[in-house]
Amino acid sequence: MFRAGIPALLLCASLAFAAPLAAQATPVAPATAKVHAEKAPKPPTKDELTEDQASFLALVSREHPLDPANYKPKDLRDVANSGHELRKDASAALESLLSAARKDSKSLVLLSAYRSYERQVSLFNGYKARYGTDYATRISAAPGTSEHQLGLAADIGLSTGQCNLKECFGDTAGGMWLASNAADFGFIIRYPSDGEKITGYKYEPWHLRYIGTDHAKAMAKSKAGTFEAYQATLLKAAKTPKAPKAKPKPPTDAQVKEQRESLLVLRFLPPYRDWSTGYDFGR
Ligand SMILES: [Zn+2]
């Protein structure tokens, strides 16, 4: 019905509501994340994976909505004077990424980053009014289920506007650079081309999710094609119970008897008590 002629706005589209802002307004520090030491990521706890929405490994999707729905991260920072915010670490990492892209002659711009619950309500209602609820649900995250609300997701485009928020972005030189280099800065392509059955969303080569450099690199090396799959392997490892402590064996009847007898003997071995208080075998 509505498929023909509808731009690939999808879940993170916001171009209809906000003009793209160039992220290179201010020169930023050279890419430091590139020299990040290779090391195995610290194993996360189960809480970090399933309960703590402030964790860089928090999973947010239709099946895993934010709680409370109007959750707002505490450490939002502007990204390179773009007017878009991300959480502090993600903001610094994205500035490094954009700077490194410029050095490689790729003019990437930040199109959208943190979106509040209220902003998502407004976006979603706009899509519903235009396309009806069914289609709106397919192209946009319902309020409280958008990864952008975590302050860890960013939509990247080209300064030329070519293929912005469209699948063909993945085939541009900038899109390919992003796919190859994002992990060095702690980002993953959250909705890969063959991941719809697992992620619930179509291919979005422009949508980055920050999970930290160690995990982004570990995920790239792993066989997990999606964040869901990577998160599941971490969760499985976190759930693995430690080897149970060997339970002390209960004493045998003979041991109990022997112990009782030795105690009884002690009672009669002076000097072991204050004789003035008399005997008290009941103690
Ligand atoms: Zn997005």
CSV table of C-alpha atoms and ligand atoms in Angstrom, one decimal:
chain,number,residue,atom,x,y,z
A,1,MET,CA,0.0,0.0,0.0
A,2,PHE,CA,2.4,2.6,1.2
A,3,ARG,CA,5.6,0.9,0.2
A,4,ALA,CA,6.0,2.5,-3.2
A,5,GLY,CA,7.6,5.8,-3.1
A,6,ILE,CA,8.2,5.9,0.6
A,7,PRO,CA,11.7,6.9,1.4
A,8,ALA,CA,13.6,4.5,3.6
A,9,LEU,CA,13.1,6.6,6.7
A,10,LEU,CA,13.0,3.5,9.0
A,11,LEU,CA,13.3,3.6,12.6
A,12,CYS,CA,15.9,6.2,13.0
A,13,ALA,CA,14.8,8.6,10.4
A,14,SER,CA,14.5,12.1,11.5
A,15,LEU,CA,15.4,14.1,8.3
A,16,ALA,CA,11.8,15.0,7.8
A,17,PHE,CA,11.9,16.9,11.0
A,18,ALA,CA,15.5,18.1,11.4
A,19,ALA,CA,17.9,19.3,8.8
A,20,PRO,CA,21.2,17.4,8.8
A,21,LEU,CA,23.9,19.2,10.7
A,22,ALA,CA,27.5,19.0,9.7
A,23,ALA,CA,29.6,17.6,12.5
A,24,GLN,CA,32.8,19.2,11.4
A,25,ALA,CA,32.1,22.6,12.6
A,26,THR,CA,35.0,22.5,15.1
A,27,PRO,CA,38.2,20.7,14.7
A,28,VAL,CA,38.5,17.9,17.1
A,29,ALA,CA,41.3,16.0,18.7
A,30,PRO,CA,43.1,13.4,16.5
A,31,ALA,CA,41.8,9.9,16.6
A,32,THR,CA,43.0,8.4,19.9
A,33,ALA,CA,40.7,5.4,19.8
A,34,LYS,CA,42.8,4.0,17.0
A,35,VAL,CA,45.7,3.3,19.3
A,36,HIS,CA,43.5,1.7,21.9
A,37,ALA,CA,45.3,-1.2,23.3
A,38,GLU,CA,44.1,-4.6,22.3
A,39,LYS,CA,42.8,-6.5,25.3
A,40,ALA,CA,40.0,-8.9,26.1
A,41,PRO,CA,37.0,-7.1,27.3
A,42,LYS,CA,36.1,-7.4,31.0
A,43,PRO,CA,33.4,-9.9,31.4
A,44,PRO,CA,30.1,-8.1,32.1
A,45,THR,CA,27.8,-9.1,34.9
A,46,LYS,CA,24.3,-10.3,34.3
A,47,ASP,CA,23.0,-7.0,35.7
A,48,GLU,CA,25.1,-5.0,33.2
A,49,LEU,CA,23.5,-7.1,30.4
A,50,THR,CA,19.9,-7.2,31.5
A,51,GLU,CA,19.1,-4.7,34.2
A,52,ASP,CA,21.4,-1.7,34.0
A,53,GLN,CA,20.3,0.7,31.3
A,54,ALA,CA,23.4,2.9,31.9
A,55,SER,CA,25.6,0.0,30.8
A,56,PHE,CA,27.1,0.3,27.3
A,57,LEU,CA,25.9,-3.3,26.7
A,58,ALA,CA,22.3,-2.6,27.5
A,59,LEU,CA,19.9,-4.2,24.9
A,60,VAL,CA,17.0,-2.0,23.8
A,61,SER,CA,14.5,-3.2,21.2
A,62,ARG,CA,10.8,-3.9,20.8
A,63,GLU,CA,11.2,-6.9,23.0
A,64,HIS,CA,13.4,-5.1,25.5
A,65,PRO,CA,11.8,-1.7,26.1
A,66,LEU,CA,13.3,0.9,28.4
A,67,ASP,CA,12.1,1.0,32.0
A,68,PRO,CA,10.9,3.5,32.8
A,69,ALA,CA,9.8,4.3,29.3
A,70,ASN,CA,10.9,7.9,29.7
A,71,TYR,CA,14.5,7.0,30.8
A,72,LYS,CA,17.1,9.7,30.2
A,73,PRO,CA,20.8,9.1,30.5
A,74,LYS,CA,22.7,11.4,32.9
A,75,ASP,CA,25.9,12.2,31.1
A,76,LEU,CA,24.7,13.6,27.7
A,77,ARG,CA,27.3,15.8,25.9
A,78,ASP,CA,27.2,17.7,22.6
A,79,VAL,CA,29.0,16.0,19.8
A,80,ALA,CA,31.5,18.3,18.0
A,81,ASN,CA,29.2,21.3,18.3
A,82,SER,CA,26.6,19.6,16.1
A,83,GLY,CA,23.6,20.3,18.4
A,84,HIS,CA,23.2,16.5,18.8
A,85,GLU,CA,24.0,14.8,22.0
A,86,LEU,CA,25.4,11.4,23.0
A,87,ARG,CA,26.6,10.0,26.4
A,88,LYS,CA,30.0,11.4,27.3
A,89,ASP,CA,32.1,8.4,26.2
A,90,ALA,CA,30.1,7.9,23.0
A,91,SER,CA,30.3,11.6,22.2
A,92,ALA,CA,34.1,11.6,22.5
A,93,ALA,CA,34.4,8.4,20.5
A,94,LEU,CA,32.2,9.7,17.7
A,95,GLU,CA,34.2,13.0,17.5
A,96,SER,CA,37.3,10.8,17.1
A,97,LEU,CA,35.6,8.7,14.4
A,98,LEU,CA,34.4,11.8,12.4
A,99,SER,CA,37.9,13.3,12.7
A,100,ALA,CA,39.5,10.1,11.4
A,101,ALA,CA,37.0,9.9,8.5
A,102,ARG,CA,38.0,13.5,7.5
A,103,LYS,CA,41.6,12.5,7.5
A,104,ASP,CA,40.7,9.7,5.1
A,105,SER,CA,38.8,12.2,2.9
A,106,LYS,CA,35.4,10.9,3.9
A,107,SER,CA,33.0,13.7,4.7
A,108,LEU,CA,30.7,12.0,7.2
A,109,VAL,CA,28.1,14.0,9.1
A,110,LEU,CA,26.0,13.3,12.2
A,111,LEU,CA,22.3,13.3,11.3
A,112,SER,CA,20.7,12.2,14.6
A,113,ALA,CA,21.9,11.0,18.0
A,114,TYR,CA,20.1,11.1,21.4
A,115,ARG,CA,16.4,11.4,21.2
A,116,SER,CA,14.2,11.9,24.2
A,117,TYR,CA,11.1,9.9,24.9
A,118,GLU,CA,9.0,13.0,24.1
A,119,ARG,CA,10.8,13.4,20.8
A,120,GLN,CA,10.2,9.8,19.9
A,121,VAL,CA,6.5,10.2,20.8
A,122,SER,CA,6.3,13.2,18.4
A,123,LEU,CA,8.2,11.3,15.6
A,124,PHE,CA,6.1,8.2,16.0
A,125,ASN,CA,2.8,10.0,16.1
A,126,GLY,CA,3.9,11.9,13.0
A,127,TYR,CA,4.5,8.6,11.2
A,128,LYS,CA,1.2,7.2,12.4
A,129,ALA,CA,-0.7,10.1,11.1
A,130,ARG,CA,1.0,9.9,7.8
A,131,TYR,CA,1.2,6.1,7.2
A,132,GLY,CA,-1.1,4.5,9.8
A,133,THR,CA,-0.1,2.5,12.8
A,134,ASP,CA,1.0,-0.7,11.1
A,135,TYR,CA,3.5,0.9,8.7
A,136,ALA,CA,4.6,3.4,11.4
A,137,THR,CA,5.6,0.5,13.5
A,138,ARG,CA,7.7,-1.0,10.7
A,139,ILE,CA,9.7,2.1,10.0
A,140,SER,CA,10.0,3.7,13.4
A,141,ALA,CA,10.6,2.5,17.0
A,142,ALA,CA,7.7,3.1,19.3
A,143,PRO,CA,8.4,5.5,22.2
A,144,GLY,CA,10.4,3.7,24.9
A,145,THR,CA,11.9,1.2,22.5
A,146,SER,CA,14.3,3.3,20.6
A,147,GLU,CA,18.1,2.8,21.0
A,148,HIS,CA,18.5,6.5,20.4
A,149,GLN,CA,16.9,7.1,23.8
A,150,LEU,CA,19.9,5.4,25.4
A,151,GLY,CA,22.2,8.2,24.1
A,152,LEU,CA,24.4,5.5,22.5
A,153,ALA,CA,23.1,5.5,19.0
A,154,ALA,CA,24.0,7.8,16.1
A,155,ASP,CA,22.9,8.1,12.5
A,156,ILE,CA,25.7,9.0,10.1
A,157,GLY,CA,25.3,10.3,6.6
A,158,LEU,CA,27.3,12.0,3.9
A,159,SER,CA,27.7,15.7,3.7
A,160,THR,CA,26.4,15.6,0.1
A,161,GLY,CA,23.2,14.0,1.3
A,162,GLN,CA,23.6,11.1,-1.1
A,163,CYS,CA,21.8,8.0,0.1
A,164,ASN,CA,21.3,9.5,3.6
A,165,LEU,CA,19.1,7.1,5.7
A,166,LYS,CA,18.9,4.7,2.7
A,167,GLU,CA,20.4,1.3,2.3
A,168,CYS,CA,22.5,2.5,-0.6
A,169,PHE,CA,24.6,4.5,2.0
A,170,GLY,CA,26.3,1.2,2.7
A,171,ASP,CA,27.7,1.1,-0.8
A,172,THR,CA,29.1,4.6,-0.8
A,173,ALA,CA,32.8,5.1,0.0
A,174,GLY,CA,31.8,6.8,3.3
A,175,GLY,CA,29.5,4.0,4.2
A,176,MET,CA,32.1,1.4,3.5
A,177,TRP,CA,34.7,3.4,5.5
A,178,LEU,CA,32.2,3.4,8.4
A,179,ALA,CA,31.6,-0.3,8.3
A,180,SER,CA,35.4,-1.0,8.3
A,181,ASN,CA,36.4,1.5,11.0
A,182,ALA,CA,33.5,1.8,13.4
A,183,ALA,CA,34.7,-0.9,15.8
A,184,ASP,CA,38.1,0.9,16.3
A,185,PHE,CA,36.1,3.7,18.0
A,186,GLY,CA,33.7,1.4,19.9
A,187,PHE,CA,30.8,1.4,17.5
A,188,ILE,CA,28.9,-1.3,15.7
A,189,ILE,CA,26.6,-1.3,12.7
A,190,ARG,CA,23.6,-2.2,14.8
A,191,TYR,CA,21.2,-3.4,12.1
A,192,PRO,CA,23.3,-5.5,9.6
A,193,SER,CA,22.0,-6.5,6.1
A,194,ASP,CA,21.2,-10.0,7.1
A,195,GLY,CA,20.0,-9.5,10.6
A,196,GLU,CA,16.4,-8.5,10.3
A,197,LYS,CA,15.1,-11.8,11.6
A,198,ILE,CA,17.0,-11.3,14.8
A,199,THR,CA,17.1,-7.5,15.2
A,200,GLY,CA,13.6,-6.9,13.9
A,201,TYR,CA,14.8,-4.1,11.7
A,202,LYS,CA,15.9,-3.8,8.1
A,203,TYR,CA,19.5,-3.1,7.1
A,204,GLU,CA,20.6,0.3,8.4
A,205,PRO,CA,24.2,0.9,7.4
A,206,TRP,CA,23.9,4.4,8.8
A,207,HIS,CA,22.9,3.5,12.4
A,208,LEU,CA,25.8,3.2,14.8
A,209,ARG,CA,25.6,1.9,18.4
A,210,TYR,CA,28.3,2.5,20.9
A,211,ILE,CA,29.3,-0.5,23.0
A,212,GLY,CA,32.9,0.5,23.8
A,213,THR,CA,36.1,-0.3,21.9
A,214,ASP,CA,36.9,-3.6,23.6
A,215,HIS,CA,33.5,-5.1,23.0
A,216,ALA,CA,33.1,-3.7,19.5
A,217,LYS,CA,36.4,-5.3,18.5
A,218,ALA,CA,35.5,-8.5,20.2
A,219,MET,CA,32.2,-8.6,18.5
A,220,ALA,CA,33.8,-8.0,15.1
A,221,LYS,CA,36.1,-10.9,15.8
A,222,SER,CA,33.3,-13.2,17.0
A,223,LYS,CA,30.8,-15.1,14.9
A,224,ALA,CA,28.0,-13.0,16.3
A,225,GLY,CA,26.4,-11.2,13.4
A,226,THR,CA,24.1,-9.1,15.5
A,227,PHE,CA,24.3,-7.3,18.9
A,228,GLU,CA,21.5,-9.6,20.1
A,229,ALA,CA,23.7,-12.7,19.3
A,230,TYR,CA,26.8,-11.1,20.9
A,231,GLN,CA,24.9,-10.1,24.0
A,232,ALA,CA,23.5,-13.6,24.3
A,233,THR,CA,27.0,-15.1,24.3
A,234,LEU,CA,28.0,-12.6,27.0
A,235,LEU,CA,24.9,-13.4,29.0
A,236,LYS,CA,25.6,-17.2,28.7
A,237,ALA,CA,29.1,-16.7,30.1
A,238,ALA,CA,27.8,-14.4,32.9
A,239,LYS,CA,25.3,-17.0,33.9
A,240,THR,CA,27.8,-19.9,34.1
A,241,PRO,CA,27.8,-20.8,37.7
A,242,LYS,CA,31.1,-21.0,39.5
A,243,ALA,CA,32.3,-24.5,40.5
A,244,PRO,CA,30.3,-25.3,43.6
A,245,LYS,CA,32.2,-25.5,46.9
A,246,ALA,CA,32.7,-29.0,48.0
A,247,LYS,CA,30.2,-29.6,50.8
A,248,PRO,CA,31.7,-30.9,54.0
A,249,LYS,CA,30.7,-34.5,54.4
A,250,PRO,CA,28.4,-35.2,57.4
A,251,PRO,CA,30.3,-37.1,60.1
A,252,THR,CA,29.7,-40.8,60.3
A,253,ASP,CA,27.9,-42.4,63.2
A,254,ALA,CA,31.2,-43.8,64.4
A,255,GLN,CA,32.8,-40.3,64.3
A,256,VAL,CA,29.9,-38.8,66.2
A,257,LYS,CA,30.2,-41.5,68.9
A,258,GLU,CA,33.9,-41.1,69.2
A,259,GLN,CA,33.5,-37.3,69.5
A,260,ARG,CA,30.9,-37.6,72.3
A,261,GLU,CA,33.1,-40.1,74.2
A,262,SER,CA,36.2,-37.8,74.0
A,263,LEU,CA,34.1,-34.9,75.2
A,264,LEU,CA,32.8,-37.0,78.1
A,265,VAL,CA,36.3,-37.9,79.0
A,266,LEU,CA,37.4,-34.3,79.0
A,267,ARG,CA,34.7,-33.5,81.6
A,268,PHE,CA,36.6,-35.6,84.1
A,269,LEU,CA,40.0,-34.4,83.4
A,270,PRO,CA,41.0,-31.7,86.0
A,271,PRO,CA,41.6,-28.8,85.9
A,272,TYR,CA,39.1,-28.0,83.2
A,273,ARG,CA,36.5,-26.0,85.1
A,274,ASP,CA,35.7,-24.1,88.2
A,275,TRP,CA,34.9,-26.9,90.6
A,276,SER,CA,33.0,-24.6,92.9
A,277,THR,CA,30.1,-24.5,90.5
A,278,GLY,CA,29.7,-28.2,90.6
A,279,TYR,CA,29.0,-30.4,87.7
A,280,ASP,CA,26.8,-29.4,84.8
A,281,PHE,CA,26.6,-32.1,82.2
A,282,GLY,CA,23.6,-30.5,80.6
A,283,ARG,CA,25.5,-27.7,79.0
B,1,ZN,ZN,19.2,5.4,14.0
